[in-house]
Coordinates of N, CA, C and O in Angstrom, one line a residue:
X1 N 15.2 -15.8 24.6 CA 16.5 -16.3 24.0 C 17.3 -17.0 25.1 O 17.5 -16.5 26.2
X2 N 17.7 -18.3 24.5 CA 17.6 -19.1 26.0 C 19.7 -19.0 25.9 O 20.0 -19.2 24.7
X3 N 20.7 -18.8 26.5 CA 22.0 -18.6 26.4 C 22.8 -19.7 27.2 O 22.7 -19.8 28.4
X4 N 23.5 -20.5 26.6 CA 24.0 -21.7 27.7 C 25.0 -21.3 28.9 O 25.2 -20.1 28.9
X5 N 25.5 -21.7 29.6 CA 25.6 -21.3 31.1 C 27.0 -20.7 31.1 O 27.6 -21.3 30.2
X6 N 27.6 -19.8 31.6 CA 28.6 -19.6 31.5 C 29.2 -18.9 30.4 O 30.4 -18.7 30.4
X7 N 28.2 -18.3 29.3 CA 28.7 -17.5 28.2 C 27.4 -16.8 28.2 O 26.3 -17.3 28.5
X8 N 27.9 -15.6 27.9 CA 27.2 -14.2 27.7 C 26.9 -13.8 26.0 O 27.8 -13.8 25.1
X9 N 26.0 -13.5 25.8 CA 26.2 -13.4 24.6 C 26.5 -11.8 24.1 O 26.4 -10.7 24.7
X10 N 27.0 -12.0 22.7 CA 27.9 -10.7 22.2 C 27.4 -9.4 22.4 O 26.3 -9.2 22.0
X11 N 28.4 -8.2 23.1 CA 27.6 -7.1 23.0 C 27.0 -6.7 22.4 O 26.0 -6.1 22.7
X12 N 27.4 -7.0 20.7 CA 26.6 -6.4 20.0 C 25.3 -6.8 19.4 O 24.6 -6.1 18.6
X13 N 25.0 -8.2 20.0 CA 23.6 -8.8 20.1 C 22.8 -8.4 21.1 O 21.5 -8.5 21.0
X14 N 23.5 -7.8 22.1 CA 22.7 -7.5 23.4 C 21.9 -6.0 22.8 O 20.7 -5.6 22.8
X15 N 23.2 -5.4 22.4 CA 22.4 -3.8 22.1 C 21.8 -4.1 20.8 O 21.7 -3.0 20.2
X16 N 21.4 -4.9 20.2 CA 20.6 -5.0 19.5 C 19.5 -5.4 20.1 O 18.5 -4.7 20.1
X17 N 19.6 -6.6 20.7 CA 18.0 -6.5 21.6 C 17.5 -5.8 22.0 O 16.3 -5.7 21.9
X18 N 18.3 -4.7 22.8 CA 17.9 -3.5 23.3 C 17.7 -2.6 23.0 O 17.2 -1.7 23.7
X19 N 18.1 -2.5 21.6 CA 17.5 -1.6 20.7 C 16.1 -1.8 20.3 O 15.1 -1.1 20.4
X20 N 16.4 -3.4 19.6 CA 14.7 -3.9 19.3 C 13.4 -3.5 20.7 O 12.3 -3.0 20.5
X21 N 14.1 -3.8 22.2 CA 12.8 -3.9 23.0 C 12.4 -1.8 23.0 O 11.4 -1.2 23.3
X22 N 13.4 -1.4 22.7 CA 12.7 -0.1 22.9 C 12.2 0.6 22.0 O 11.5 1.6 22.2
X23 N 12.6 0.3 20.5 CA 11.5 0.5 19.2 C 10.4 -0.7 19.6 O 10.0 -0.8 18.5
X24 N 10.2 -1.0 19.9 CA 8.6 -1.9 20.5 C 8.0 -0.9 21.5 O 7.2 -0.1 21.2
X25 N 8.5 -1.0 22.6 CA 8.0 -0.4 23.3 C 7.0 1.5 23.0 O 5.9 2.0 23.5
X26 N 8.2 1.9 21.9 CA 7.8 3.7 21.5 C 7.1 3.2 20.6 O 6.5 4.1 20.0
X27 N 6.6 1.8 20.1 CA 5.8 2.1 18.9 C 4.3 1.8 19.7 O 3.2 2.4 19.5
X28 N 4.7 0.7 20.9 CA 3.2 0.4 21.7 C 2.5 1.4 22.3 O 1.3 1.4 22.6
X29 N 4.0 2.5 22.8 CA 3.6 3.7 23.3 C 2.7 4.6 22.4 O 1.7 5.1 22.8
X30 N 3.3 4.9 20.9 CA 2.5 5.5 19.9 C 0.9 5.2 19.6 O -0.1 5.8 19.7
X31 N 1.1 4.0 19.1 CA -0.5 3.4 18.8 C -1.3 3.7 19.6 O -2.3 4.4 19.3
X32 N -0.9 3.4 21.2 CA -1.5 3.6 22.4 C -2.6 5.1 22.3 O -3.8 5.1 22.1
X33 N -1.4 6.2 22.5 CA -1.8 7.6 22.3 C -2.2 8.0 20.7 O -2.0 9.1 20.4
X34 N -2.7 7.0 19.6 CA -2.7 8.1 18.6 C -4.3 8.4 18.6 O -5.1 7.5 18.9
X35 N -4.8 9.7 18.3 CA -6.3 9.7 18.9 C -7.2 9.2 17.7 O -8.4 9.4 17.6
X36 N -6.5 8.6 16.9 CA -8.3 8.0 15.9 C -8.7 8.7 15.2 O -9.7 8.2 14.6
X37 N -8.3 10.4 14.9 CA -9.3 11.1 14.2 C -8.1 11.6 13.1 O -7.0 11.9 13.2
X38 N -9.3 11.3 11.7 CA -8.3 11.7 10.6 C -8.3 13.8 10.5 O -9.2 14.7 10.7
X39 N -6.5 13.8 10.2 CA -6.6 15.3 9.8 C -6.4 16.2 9.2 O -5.2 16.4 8.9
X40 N -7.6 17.3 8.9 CA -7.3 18.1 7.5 C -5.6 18.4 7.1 O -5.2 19.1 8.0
X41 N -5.1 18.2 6.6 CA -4.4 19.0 5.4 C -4.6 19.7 5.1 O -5.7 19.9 4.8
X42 N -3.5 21.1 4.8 CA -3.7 21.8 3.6 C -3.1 21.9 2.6 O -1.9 22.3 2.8
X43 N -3.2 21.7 1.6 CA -2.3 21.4 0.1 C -2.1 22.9 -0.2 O -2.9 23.8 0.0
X44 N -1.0 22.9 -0.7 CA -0.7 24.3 -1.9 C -1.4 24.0 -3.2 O -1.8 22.9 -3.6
X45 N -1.7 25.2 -4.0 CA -2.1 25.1 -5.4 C -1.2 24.2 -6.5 O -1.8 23.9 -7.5
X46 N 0.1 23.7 -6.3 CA 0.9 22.7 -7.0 C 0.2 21.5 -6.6 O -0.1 20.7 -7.5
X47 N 0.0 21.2 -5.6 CA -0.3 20.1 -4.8 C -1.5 19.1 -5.1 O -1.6 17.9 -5.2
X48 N -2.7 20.4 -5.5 CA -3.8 20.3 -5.8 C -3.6 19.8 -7.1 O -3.8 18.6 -7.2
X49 N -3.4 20.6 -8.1 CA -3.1 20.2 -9.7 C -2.5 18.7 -10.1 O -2.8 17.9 -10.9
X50 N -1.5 18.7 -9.3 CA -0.5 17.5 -9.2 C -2.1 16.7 -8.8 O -2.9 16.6 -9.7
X51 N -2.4 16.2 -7.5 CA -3.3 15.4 -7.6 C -4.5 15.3 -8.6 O -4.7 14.2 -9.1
X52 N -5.4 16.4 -8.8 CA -6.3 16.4 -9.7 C -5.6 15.4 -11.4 O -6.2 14.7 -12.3
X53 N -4.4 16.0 -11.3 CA -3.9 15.7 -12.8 C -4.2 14.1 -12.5 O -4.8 13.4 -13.3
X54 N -3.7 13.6 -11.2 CA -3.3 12.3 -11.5 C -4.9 11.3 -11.1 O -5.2 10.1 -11.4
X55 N -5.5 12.0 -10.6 CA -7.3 11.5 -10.0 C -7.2 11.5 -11.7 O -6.7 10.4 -12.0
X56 N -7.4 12.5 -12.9 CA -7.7 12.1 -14.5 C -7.0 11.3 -14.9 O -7.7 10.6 -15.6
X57 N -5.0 10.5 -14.8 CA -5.0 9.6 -15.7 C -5.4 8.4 -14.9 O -5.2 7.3 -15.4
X58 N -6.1 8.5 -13.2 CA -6.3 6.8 -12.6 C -7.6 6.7 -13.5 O -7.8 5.7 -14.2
X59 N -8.7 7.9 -13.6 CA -10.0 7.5 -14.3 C -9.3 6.9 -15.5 O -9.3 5.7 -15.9
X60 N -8.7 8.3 -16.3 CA -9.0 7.1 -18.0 C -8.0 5.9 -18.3 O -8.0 5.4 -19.4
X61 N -7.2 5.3 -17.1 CA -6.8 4.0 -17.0 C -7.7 3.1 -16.5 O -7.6 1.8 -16.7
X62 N -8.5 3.7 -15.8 CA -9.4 2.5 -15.3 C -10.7 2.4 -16.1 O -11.4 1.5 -15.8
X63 N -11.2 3.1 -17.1 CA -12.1 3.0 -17.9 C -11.3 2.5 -19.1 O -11.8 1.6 -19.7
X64 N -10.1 2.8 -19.6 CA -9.5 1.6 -20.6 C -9.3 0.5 -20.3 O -9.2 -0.4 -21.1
X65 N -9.1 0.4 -19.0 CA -9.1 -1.4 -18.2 C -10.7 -1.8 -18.5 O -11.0 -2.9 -19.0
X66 N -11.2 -1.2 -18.2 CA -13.1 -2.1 -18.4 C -13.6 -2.0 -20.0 O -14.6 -2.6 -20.5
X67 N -12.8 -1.1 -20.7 CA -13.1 -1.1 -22.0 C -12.6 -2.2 -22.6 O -13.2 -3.0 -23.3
X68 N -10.7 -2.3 -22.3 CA -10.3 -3.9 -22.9 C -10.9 -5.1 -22.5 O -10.9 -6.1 -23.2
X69 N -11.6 -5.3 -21.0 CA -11.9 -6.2 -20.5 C -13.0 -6.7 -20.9 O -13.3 -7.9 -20.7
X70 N -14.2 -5.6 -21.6 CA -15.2 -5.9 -22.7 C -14.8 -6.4 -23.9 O -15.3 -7.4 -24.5
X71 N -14.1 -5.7 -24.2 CA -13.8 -6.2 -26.0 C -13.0 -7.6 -25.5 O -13.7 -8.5 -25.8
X72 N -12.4 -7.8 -25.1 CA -11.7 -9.2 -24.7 C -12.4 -10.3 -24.6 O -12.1 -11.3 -25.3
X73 N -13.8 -10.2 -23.7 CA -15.1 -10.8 -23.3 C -15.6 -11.4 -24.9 O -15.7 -12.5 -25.4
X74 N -15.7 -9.8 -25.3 CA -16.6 -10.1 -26.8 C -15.4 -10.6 -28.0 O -15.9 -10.9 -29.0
X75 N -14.3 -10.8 -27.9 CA -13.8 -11.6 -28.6 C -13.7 -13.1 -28.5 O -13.5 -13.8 -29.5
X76 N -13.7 -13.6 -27.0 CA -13.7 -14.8 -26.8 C -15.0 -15.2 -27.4 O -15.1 -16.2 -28.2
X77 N -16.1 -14.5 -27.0 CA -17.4 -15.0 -27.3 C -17.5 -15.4 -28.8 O -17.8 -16.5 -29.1
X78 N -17.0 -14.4 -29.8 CA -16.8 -14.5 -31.7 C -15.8 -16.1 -31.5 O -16.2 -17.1 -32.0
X79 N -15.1 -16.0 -31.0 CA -13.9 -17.1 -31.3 C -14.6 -18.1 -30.9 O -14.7 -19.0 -31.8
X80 N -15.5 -18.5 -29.3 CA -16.4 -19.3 -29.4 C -17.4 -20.3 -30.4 O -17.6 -21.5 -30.5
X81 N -17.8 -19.1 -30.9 CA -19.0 -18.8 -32.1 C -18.4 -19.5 -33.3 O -19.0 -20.4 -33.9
X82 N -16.9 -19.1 -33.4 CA -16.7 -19.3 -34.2 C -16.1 -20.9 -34.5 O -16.2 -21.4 -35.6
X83 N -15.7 -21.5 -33.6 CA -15.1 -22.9 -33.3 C -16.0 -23.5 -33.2 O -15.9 -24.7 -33.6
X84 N -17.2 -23.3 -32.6 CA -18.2 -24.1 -32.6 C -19.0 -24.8 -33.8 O -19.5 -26.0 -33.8
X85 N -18.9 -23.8 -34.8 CA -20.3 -24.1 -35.7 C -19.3 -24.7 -37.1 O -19.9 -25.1 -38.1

Protein backbone atom coordinates (compact mmCIF):
# COMPACT_ATOMS: atom_id res chain seq x y z
CA UNK A 1 0.00 0.00 0.00
CA UNK A 2 1.91 2.67 -1.51
CA UNK A 3 1.11 6.32 0.94
CA UNK A 4 2.07 9.75 -0.60
CA UNK A 5 4.95 11.55 1.16
CA UNK A 6 4.23 13.42 4.09
CA UNK A 7 0.83 11.89 5.23
CA UNK A 8 0.45 8.93 7.37
CA UNK A 9 -2.33 7.05 6.87
CA UNK A 10 -5.31 6.77 9.47
CA UNK A 11 -4.88 4.97 12.68
CA UNK A 12 -7.54 3.20 12.19
CA UNK A 13 -6.42 1.83 8.82
CA UNK A 14 -3.14 0.96 10.30
CA UNK A 15 -4.71 -1.27 13.06
CA UNK A 16 -6.58 -2.70 10.71
CA UNK A 17 -3.72 -3.84 8.73
CA UNK A 18 -2.37 -5.01 11.64
CA UNK A 19 -4.93 -6.79 12.50
CA UNK A 20 -5.25 -8.28 9.00
CA UNK A 21 -1.18 -9.29 9.00
CA UNK A 22 -1.64 -11.18 12.27
CA UNK A 23 -4.92 -13.16 11.42
CA UNK A 24 -2.66 -14.27 8.34
CA UNK A 25 0.02 -15.01 10.05
CA UNK A 26 -2.09 -17.49 13.15
CA UNK A 27 -3.90 -18.92 10.26
CA UNK A 28 -0.32 -19.82 8.29
CA UNK A 29 0.78 -20.76 11.61
CA UNK A 30 -2.34 -23.16 12.06
CA UNK A 31 -2.42 -24.99 8.56
CA UNK A 32 1.27 -25.19 9.12
CA UNK A 33 0.91 -27.41 12.49
CA UNK A 34 -2.50 -29.14 11.73
CA UNK A 35 -1.38 -32.94 11.53
CA UNK A 36 -3.53 -34.39 8.61
CA UNK A 37 -5.19 -37.08 10.48
CA UNK A 38 -9.00 -37.19 10.68
CA UNK A 39 -10.58 -37.63 14.31
CA UNK A 40 -12.89 -39.93 15.96
CA UNK A 41 -15.74 -38.31 17.54
CA UNK A 42 -18.03 -39.39 19.95
CA UNK A 43 -21.68 -38.69 19.46
CA UNK A 44 -24.30 -39.10 22.18
CA UNK A 45 -27.39 -41.32 21.56
CA UNK A 46 -29.42 -37.96 20.45
CA UNK A 47 -26.72 -37.29 18.08
CA UNK A 48 -26.81 -40.55 16.59
CA UNK A 49 -30.71 -40.62 15.89
CA UNK A 50 -30.66 -37.05 14.76
CA UNK A 51 -28.20 -38.10 12.10
CA UNK A 52 -29.43 -41.58 11.20
CA UNK A 53 -32.98 -39.76 11.00
CA UNK A 54 -31.55 -37.41 8.54
CA UNK A 55 -28.98 -40.18 6.37
CA UNK A 56 -33.19 -41.68 5.80
CA UNK A 57 -34.84 -38.32 4.50
CA UNK A 58 -31.25 -37.56 2.18
CA UNK A 59 -31.93 -41.40 0.80
CA UNK A 60 -35.72 -41.07 0.07
CA UNK A 61 -34.99 -37.50 -1.42
CA UNK A 62 -32.57 -38.64 -3.51
CA UNK A 63 -34.37 -41.72 -4.83
CA UNK A 64 -37.48 -39.29 -5.50
CA UNK A 65 -35.01 -37.10 -7.36
CA UNK A 66 -34.06 -40.24 -9.78
CA UNK A 67 -37.55 -41.32 -9.74
CA UNK A 68 -38.92 -37.79 -11.14
CA UNK A 69 -35.90 -37.60 -13.28
CA UNK A 70 -37.19 -41.01 -14.99
CA UNK A 71 -40.67 -40.27 -15.30
CA UNK A 72 -39.66 -36.84 -16.76
CA UNK A 73 -37.30 -38.71 -19.33
CA UNK A 74 -40.29 -40.98 -20.19
CA UNK A 75 -42.61 -38.25 -20.61
CA UNK A 76 -40.62 -36.24 -22.95
CA UNK A 77 -40.07 -39.44 -24.94
CA UNK A 78 -44.49 -40.03 -25.12
CA UNK A 79 -44.59 -36.22 -26.02
CA UNK A 80 -41.91 -36.90 -28.64
CA UNK A 81 -43.81 -39.91 -29.91
CA UNK A 82 -46.42 -38.07 -29.86
CA UNK A 83 -45.63 -34.87 -32.07
CA UNK A 84 -43.99 -36.73 -34.31
CA UNK A 85 -46.36 -39.12 -35.88
Amino acid sequence: MSVPCGKAPPSSMSNAMLFLMFCKIGLRRKLQTFPGKMVNTVYSDEEKETQDKESKEETILAMLGIIGTILNLVVIIFVYIYTTL
